[in-house]
Structures are given as structure tokens and as C-alpha cells.
Coordinates of C-alpha atoms and ligand atoms in Angstrom, one line a residue:
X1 CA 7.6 -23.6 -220.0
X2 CA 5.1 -25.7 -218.3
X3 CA 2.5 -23.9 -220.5
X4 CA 4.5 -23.8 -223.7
X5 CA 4.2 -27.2 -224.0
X6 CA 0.7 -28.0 -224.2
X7 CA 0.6 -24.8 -226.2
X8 CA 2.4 -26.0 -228.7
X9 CA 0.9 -29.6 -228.6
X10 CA -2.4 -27.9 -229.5
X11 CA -1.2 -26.1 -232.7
X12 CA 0.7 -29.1 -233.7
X13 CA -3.0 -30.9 -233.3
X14 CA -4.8 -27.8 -235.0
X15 CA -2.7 -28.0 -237.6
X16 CA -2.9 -31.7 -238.5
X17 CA -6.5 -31.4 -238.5
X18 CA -6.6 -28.8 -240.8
X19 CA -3.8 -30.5 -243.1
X20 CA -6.4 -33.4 -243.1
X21 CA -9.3 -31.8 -244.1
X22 CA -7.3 -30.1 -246.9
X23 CA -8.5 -26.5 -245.8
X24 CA -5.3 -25.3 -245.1
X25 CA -2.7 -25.2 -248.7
X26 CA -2.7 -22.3 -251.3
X27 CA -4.3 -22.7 -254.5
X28 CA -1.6 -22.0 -256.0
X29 CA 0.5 -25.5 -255.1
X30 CA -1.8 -27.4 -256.8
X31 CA -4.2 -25.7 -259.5
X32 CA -3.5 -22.5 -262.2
X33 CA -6.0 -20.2 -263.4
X34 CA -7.5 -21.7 -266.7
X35 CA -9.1 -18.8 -268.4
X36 CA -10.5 -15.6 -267.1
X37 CA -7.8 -14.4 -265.1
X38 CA -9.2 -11.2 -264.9
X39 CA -12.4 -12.7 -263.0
X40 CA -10.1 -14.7 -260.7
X41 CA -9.3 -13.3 -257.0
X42 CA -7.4 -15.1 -254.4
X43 CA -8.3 -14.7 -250.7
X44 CA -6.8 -15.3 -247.8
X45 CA -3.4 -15.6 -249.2
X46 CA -4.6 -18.1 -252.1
X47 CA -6.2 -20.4 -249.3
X48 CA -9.8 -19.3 -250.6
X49 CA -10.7 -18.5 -254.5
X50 CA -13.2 -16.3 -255.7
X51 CA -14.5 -16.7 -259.4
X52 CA -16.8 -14.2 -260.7
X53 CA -18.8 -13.7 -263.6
X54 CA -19.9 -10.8 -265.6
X55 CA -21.0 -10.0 -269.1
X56 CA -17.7 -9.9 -270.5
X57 CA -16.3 -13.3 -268.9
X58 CA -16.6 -16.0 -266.7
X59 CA -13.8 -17.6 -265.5
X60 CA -12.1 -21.0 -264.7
X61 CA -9.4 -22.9 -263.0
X62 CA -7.7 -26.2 -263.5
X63 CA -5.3 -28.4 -261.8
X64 CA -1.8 -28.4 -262.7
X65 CA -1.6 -32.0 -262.9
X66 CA -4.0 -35.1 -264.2
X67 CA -4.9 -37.8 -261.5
X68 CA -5.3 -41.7 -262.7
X69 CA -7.1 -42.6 -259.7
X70 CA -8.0 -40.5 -256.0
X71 CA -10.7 -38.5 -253.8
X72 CA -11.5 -35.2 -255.2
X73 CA -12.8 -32.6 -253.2
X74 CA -13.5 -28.6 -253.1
X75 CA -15.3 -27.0 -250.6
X76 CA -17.6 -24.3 -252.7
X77 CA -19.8 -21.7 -252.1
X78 CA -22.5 -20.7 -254.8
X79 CA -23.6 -17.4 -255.8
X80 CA -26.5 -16.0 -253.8
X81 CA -29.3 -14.0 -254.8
X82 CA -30.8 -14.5 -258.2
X83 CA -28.6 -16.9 -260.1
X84 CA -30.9 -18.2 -262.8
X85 CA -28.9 -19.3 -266.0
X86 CA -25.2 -19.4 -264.0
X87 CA -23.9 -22.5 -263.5
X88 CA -20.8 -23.4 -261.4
X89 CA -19.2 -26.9 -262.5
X90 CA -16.6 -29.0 -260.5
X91 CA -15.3 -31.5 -262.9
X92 CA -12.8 -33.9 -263.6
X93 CA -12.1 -34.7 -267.6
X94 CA -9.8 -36.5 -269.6
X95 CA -8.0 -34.5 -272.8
X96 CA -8.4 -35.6 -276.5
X97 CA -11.1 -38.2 -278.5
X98 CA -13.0 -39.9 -276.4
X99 CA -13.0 -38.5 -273.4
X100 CA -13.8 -39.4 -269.7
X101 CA -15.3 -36.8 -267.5
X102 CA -17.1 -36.5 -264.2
X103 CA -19.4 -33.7 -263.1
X104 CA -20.7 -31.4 -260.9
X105 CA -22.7 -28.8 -262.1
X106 CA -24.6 -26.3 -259.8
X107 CA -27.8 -25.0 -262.2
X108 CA -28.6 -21.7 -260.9
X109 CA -32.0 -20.4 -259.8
X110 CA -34.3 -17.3 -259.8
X111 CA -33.6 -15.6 -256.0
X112 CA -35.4 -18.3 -253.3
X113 CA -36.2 -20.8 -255.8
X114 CA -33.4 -24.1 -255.2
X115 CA -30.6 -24.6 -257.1
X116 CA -30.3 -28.2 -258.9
X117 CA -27.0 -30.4 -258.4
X118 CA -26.3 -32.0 -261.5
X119 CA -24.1 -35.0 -262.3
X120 CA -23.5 -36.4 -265.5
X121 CA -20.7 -39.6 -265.9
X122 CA -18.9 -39.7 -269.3
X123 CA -16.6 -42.8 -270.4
X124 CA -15.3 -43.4 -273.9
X125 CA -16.9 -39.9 -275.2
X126 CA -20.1 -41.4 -274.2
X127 CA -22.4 -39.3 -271.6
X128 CA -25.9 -38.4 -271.8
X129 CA -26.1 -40.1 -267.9
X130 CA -27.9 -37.3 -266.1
X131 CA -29.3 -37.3 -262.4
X132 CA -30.6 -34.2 -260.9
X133 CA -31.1 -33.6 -257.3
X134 CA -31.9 -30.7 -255.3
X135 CA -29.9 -30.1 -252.0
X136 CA -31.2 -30.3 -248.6
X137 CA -29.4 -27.4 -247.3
X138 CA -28.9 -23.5 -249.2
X139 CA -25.6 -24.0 -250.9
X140 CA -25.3 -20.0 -251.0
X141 CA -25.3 -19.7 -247.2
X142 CA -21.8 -21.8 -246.7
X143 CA -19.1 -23.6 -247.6
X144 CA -19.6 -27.3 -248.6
X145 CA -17.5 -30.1 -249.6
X146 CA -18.3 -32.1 -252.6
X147 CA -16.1 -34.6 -253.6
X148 CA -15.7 -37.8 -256.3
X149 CA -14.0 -40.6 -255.3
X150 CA -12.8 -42.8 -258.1
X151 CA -10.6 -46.1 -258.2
X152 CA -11.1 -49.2 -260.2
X153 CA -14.4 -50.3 -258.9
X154 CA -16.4 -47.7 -258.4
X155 CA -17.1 -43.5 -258.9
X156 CA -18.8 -41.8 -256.2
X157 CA -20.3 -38.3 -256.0
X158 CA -20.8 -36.8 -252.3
X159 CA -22.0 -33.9 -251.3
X160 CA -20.4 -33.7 -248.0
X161 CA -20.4 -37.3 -246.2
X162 CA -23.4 -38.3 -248.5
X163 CA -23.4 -40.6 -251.3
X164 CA -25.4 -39.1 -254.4
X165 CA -24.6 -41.1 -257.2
X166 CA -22.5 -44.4 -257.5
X167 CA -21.2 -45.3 -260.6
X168 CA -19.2 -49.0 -260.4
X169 CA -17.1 -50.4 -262.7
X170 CA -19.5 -52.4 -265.0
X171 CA -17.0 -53.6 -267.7
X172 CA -17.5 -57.1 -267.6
X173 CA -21.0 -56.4 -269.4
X174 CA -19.0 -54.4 -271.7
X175 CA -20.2 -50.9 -270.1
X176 CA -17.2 -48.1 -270.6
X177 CA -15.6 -47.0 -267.5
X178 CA -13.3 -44.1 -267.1
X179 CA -9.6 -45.1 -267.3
X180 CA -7.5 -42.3 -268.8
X181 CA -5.8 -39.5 -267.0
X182 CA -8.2 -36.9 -265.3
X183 CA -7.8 -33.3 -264.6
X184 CA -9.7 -31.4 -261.7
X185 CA -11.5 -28.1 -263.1
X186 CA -13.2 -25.6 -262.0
X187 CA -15.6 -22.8 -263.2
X188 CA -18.5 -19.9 -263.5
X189 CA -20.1 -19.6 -266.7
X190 CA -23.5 -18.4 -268.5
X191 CA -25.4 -21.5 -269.0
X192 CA -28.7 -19.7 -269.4
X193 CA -29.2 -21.6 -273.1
X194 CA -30.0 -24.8 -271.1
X195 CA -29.4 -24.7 -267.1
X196 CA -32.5 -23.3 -265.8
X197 CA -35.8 -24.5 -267.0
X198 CA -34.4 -25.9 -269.6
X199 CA -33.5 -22.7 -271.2
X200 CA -36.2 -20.6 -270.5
X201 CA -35.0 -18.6 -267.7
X202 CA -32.5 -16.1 -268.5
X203 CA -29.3 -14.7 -266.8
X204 CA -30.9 -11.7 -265.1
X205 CA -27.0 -9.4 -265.9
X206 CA -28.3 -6.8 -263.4
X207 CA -27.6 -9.0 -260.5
X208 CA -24.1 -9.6 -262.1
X209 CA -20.9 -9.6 -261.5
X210 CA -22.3 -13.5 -259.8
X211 CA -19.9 -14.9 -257.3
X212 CA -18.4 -18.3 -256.5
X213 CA -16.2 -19.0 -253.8
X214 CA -13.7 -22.3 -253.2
X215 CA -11.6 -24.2 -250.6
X216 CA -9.8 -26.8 -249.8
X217 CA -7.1 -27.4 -252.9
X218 CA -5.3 -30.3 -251.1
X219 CA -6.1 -33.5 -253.5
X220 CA -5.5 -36.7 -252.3
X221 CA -5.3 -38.0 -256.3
X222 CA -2.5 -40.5 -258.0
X223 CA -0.7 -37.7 -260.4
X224 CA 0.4 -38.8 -263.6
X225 CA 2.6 -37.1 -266.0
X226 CA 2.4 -39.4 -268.6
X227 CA -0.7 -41.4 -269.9
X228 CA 1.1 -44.5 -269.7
X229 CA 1.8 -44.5 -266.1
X230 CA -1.6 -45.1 -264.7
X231 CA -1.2 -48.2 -264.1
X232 CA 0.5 -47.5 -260.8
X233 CA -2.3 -45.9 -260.0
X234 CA -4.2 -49.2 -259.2
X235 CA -1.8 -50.0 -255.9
X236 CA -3.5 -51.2 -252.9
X237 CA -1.1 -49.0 -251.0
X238 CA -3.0 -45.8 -251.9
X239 CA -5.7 -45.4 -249.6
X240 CA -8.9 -44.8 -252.0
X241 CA -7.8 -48.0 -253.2
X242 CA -8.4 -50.0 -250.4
X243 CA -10.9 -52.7 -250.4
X244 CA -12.7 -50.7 -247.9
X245 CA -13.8 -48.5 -251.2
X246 CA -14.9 -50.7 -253.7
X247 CA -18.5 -50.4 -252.3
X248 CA -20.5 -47.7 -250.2
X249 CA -20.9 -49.3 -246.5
X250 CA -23.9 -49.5 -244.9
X251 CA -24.5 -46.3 -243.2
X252 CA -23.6 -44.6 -246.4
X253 CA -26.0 -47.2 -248.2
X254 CA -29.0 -46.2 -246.3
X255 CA -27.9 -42.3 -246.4
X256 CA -27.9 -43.0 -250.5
X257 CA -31.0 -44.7 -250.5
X258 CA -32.7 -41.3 -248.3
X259 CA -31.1 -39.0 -250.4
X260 CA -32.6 -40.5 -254.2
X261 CA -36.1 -40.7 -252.4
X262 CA -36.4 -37.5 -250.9
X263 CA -34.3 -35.0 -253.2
X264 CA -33.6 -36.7 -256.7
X265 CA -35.7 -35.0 -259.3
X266 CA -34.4 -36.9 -262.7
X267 CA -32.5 -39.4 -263.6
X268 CA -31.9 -40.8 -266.5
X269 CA -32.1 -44.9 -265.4
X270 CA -35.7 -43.7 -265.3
X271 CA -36.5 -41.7 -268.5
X272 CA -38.4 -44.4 -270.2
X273 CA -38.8 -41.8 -272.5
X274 CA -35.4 -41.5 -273.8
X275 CA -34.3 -45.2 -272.5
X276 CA -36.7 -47.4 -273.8
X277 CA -34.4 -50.2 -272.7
X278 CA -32.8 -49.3 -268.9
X279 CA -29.3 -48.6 -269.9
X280 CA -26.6 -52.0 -268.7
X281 CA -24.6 -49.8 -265.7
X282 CA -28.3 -48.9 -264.2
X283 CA -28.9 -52.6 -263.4
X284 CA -27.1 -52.5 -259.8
X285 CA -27.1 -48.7 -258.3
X286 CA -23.9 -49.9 -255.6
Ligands
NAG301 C1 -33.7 -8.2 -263.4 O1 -33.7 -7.8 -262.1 C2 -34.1 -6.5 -261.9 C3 -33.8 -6.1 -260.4 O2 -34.5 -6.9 -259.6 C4 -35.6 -6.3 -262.3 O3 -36.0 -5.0 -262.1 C5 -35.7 -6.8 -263.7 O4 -37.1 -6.8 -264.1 C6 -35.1 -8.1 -264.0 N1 -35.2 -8.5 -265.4 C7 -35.8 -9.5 -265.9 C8 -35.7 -9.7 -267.4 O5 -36.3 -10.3 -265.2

């Protein structure tokens, strides 16, 4: 008895931890397979998903519901090897005219050379908002959690605990900022027209079928069911609300900062070339 108890204290512990991090529900509470079902494999009894892709089909999964505010997360695992022209996106995306969308998207690489991260912020059907950065870590070797907050004053991308891009609410200079109802997808596809070296470097198919793995389907979002309930979605009483996120704090500041200086290969506040004039939201970067 005497050992029962802190026994059982220690699950109860191990399993609140892993309830936090989100590591520990089935896919299959929260997302459905999209398209591709035949290149979709659960693992682990749905706690771990494997898309692959081949020359027939990729394949893609989406959340069940849409989210009008919340902290997005997957933990993901790119295909190894040579990957050049496969690109694995995480992104959330409004339906319909218009649209609202924000990305991840994992631009494969010939085998050793890095794989570039991606992120493009779309808000009223306008996009064309690319950064690039390469990662400081292989993203082939392990799981790692990349995540998009997103309330009313800012949208930021992290891979793991570190900021990458910031997006904040710029409205009052008239800048579009992504209101409607988002859902979470997922998916492997050929991207080889455009994803590495700008097109030039083709899907090698006899290193197919390429494999990506994820975790982690808890989402700590605001659901919606209907477009015109978002507005609940504002309360201070959900925590990604909290004044505490309206702006990156200082240890995340200076992590940002690091990060854009030593791995950030494009973006497009900078292309003087294609923004003549600095685009409005690139005034302030948090
Ligand atoms: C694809 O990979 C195979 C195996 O490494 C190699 O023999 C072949 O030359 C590659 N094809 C192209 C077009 O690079």
C-alpha cells in the first residue's frame, strides 16, 4: 500500500504532463484524413501519423473543426534522405473568397543539403508575404514542435520555443488581418515546380515513397461551428488571449532577433526588388 501510493501519484503526474504537452490524444479526436487515404498510416494507436508520398499521391489531413482564435501546434518529423522538390506544409486557412491562411512549409532538399522553413501570412486573399529561414537543427533526425499562436494582436510562428516570424495586428493603418474561421491542415505533396531552387531541382521518385511523421493532435484553439460565433473567441478568459500574448517578451525578443540574423535567408520586408516601397505591417517586426 505504502508503495501504491506514490505509484500512482507518479502516473497521475506522468500523465498530466503528457496531457499538457498534447503528446498523448489520438488523431483521430480531433483531425480526419483529407485526401489520400491510401498514403495515410496511423501509429501507435492514432497517437503518431505517418503521411507518405509516392508517384501516384500524396496525402493530407485536416482538422475536424475551424478555430477563431488559439495556439496551434504539431510535432513533425520530415522525410530524410534526398527530399528535393517534397514539401510538407502545416497550415491554418480560412474557406471561400478571400481567404486567411497561415503557413508552414518544409521545402525539401537534395540528401545533406538543408531544408528551408517557409512561412507565408495571407489576410483578405492577399499573401505574397514570404520569409525563408533555414533551421538550426536536422528536422529529419526528430520530432519538433512548430506551432502559430494567433489572437487579436498578434500571429506568431515558433519553431519549438523560438519566435520566427511575428505578425501583429496592424489594422489601424488599414493592413488586413486574419479574422475568419481557421482550419488546421496538414500535408506531403510534390512541389518540385517551385520548392527547391526555385524549380530547378526535381523530385528524385527513386527515393520515393517520402515519409512524414506527426504528433501531438491536442489543439488548444477557440472552435467555431458557425462563422458568426467568433466573436467569443476574443474572451480574456481563454488563455492565448491573455495580455501576457499580445507581444513576444523579452527572452523571446532577443531569441527572435538571433534567429533572423543567423538563419533567415529571404524575406520579403527586404526585397527592394519586388517592394519598392517596404510594405505598411513591415514597419514594427513585434
Ligand atoms: C536519383 O537517385 C538515384 C539513386 O541515388 C540516382 O542513381 C539517379 O541518378 C538520381 N536521378 C536524378 C535525376 O538525379
Amino acid at each position: 500500500m505504502g508503495l501504491l501510493v506514490p505509484g500512482f501519484s507518479v502516473l497521475l503526474l506522468l500523465s498530466w504532463v503528457l496531457a499538457s504537452e498534447g503528446g498523448d490524444i489520438s488523431f483521430y479526436r480531433n483531425y480526419k484524413v483529407a485526401w489520400g487515404a491510401n498514403n495515410v498510416l496511423s501509429l501507435d494507436q492514432g497517437r503518431e501519423i505517418q503521411l507518405s508520398m509516392d508517384a501516384s499521391s500524396g496525402a493530407g489531413f485536416a482538422s475536424k473543426l475551424s478555430y477563431g482564435s488559439g495556439s496551434f501546434s504539431l510535432r513533425i518529423k520530415l522525410p530524410d534522405r534526398d527530399s528535393a522538390g517534397v514539401v510538407t506544409a502545416f497550415y491554418l486557412t480560412s474557406q471561400g473568397n478571400n481567404h486567411d491562411e497561415l503557413d508552414f512549409e518544409f521545402l525539401g532538399n537534395r540528401e545533406g543539403r538543408p531544408y528551408t522553413l517557409q512561412t507565408n501570412v495571407f489576410a483578405n486573399g492577399e499573401g505574397n508575404r514570404e520569409q525563408r529561414t533555414l533551421l538550426w537543427f536536422d528536422p529529419t533526425a526528430d520530432f519538433h514542435t512548430y506551432r502559430i499562436l494567433w489572437n487579436r494582436h498578434q500571429i506568431v510562428f515558433y519553431v519549438d520555443r523560438t519566435p520566427i516570424r511575428v505578425f501583429k495586428n496592424k489594422q489601424s493603418i488599414g493592413v488586413a488581418y486574419p479574422s475568419r474561421p481557421l482550419q488546421i491542415e496538414a500535408s506531403l505533396w510534390d512541389g518540385d515546380s517551385w520548392a527547391t531552387d526555385g524549380g530547378q531541382t526535381k523530385t528524385n521518385w527513386s527515393y520515393a515513397p517520402f515519409k512524414a511523421y506527426f504528433k501531438g493532435f491536442h489543439i488548444s484553439g477557440c472552435g467555431v461551428q458557425n462563422p458568426a460565433d467568433i466573436k467569443r473567441c476574443d474572451a480574456s478568459s481563454l488563455w492565448w488571449n491573455k495580455e501576457k500574448y499580445w507581444n513576444l517578451d523579452s527572452s523571446e525578443r532577443s531569441a527572435y532577433e538571433t534567429v533572423r540574423k543567423k538563419y533567415m535567408n529571404y524575406d520579403y520586408c527586404a526585397d527592394r526588388h519586388r517592394y519598392p516601397t517596404t510594405p505598411p505591417e513591415c514597419s514594427q517586426q513585434y
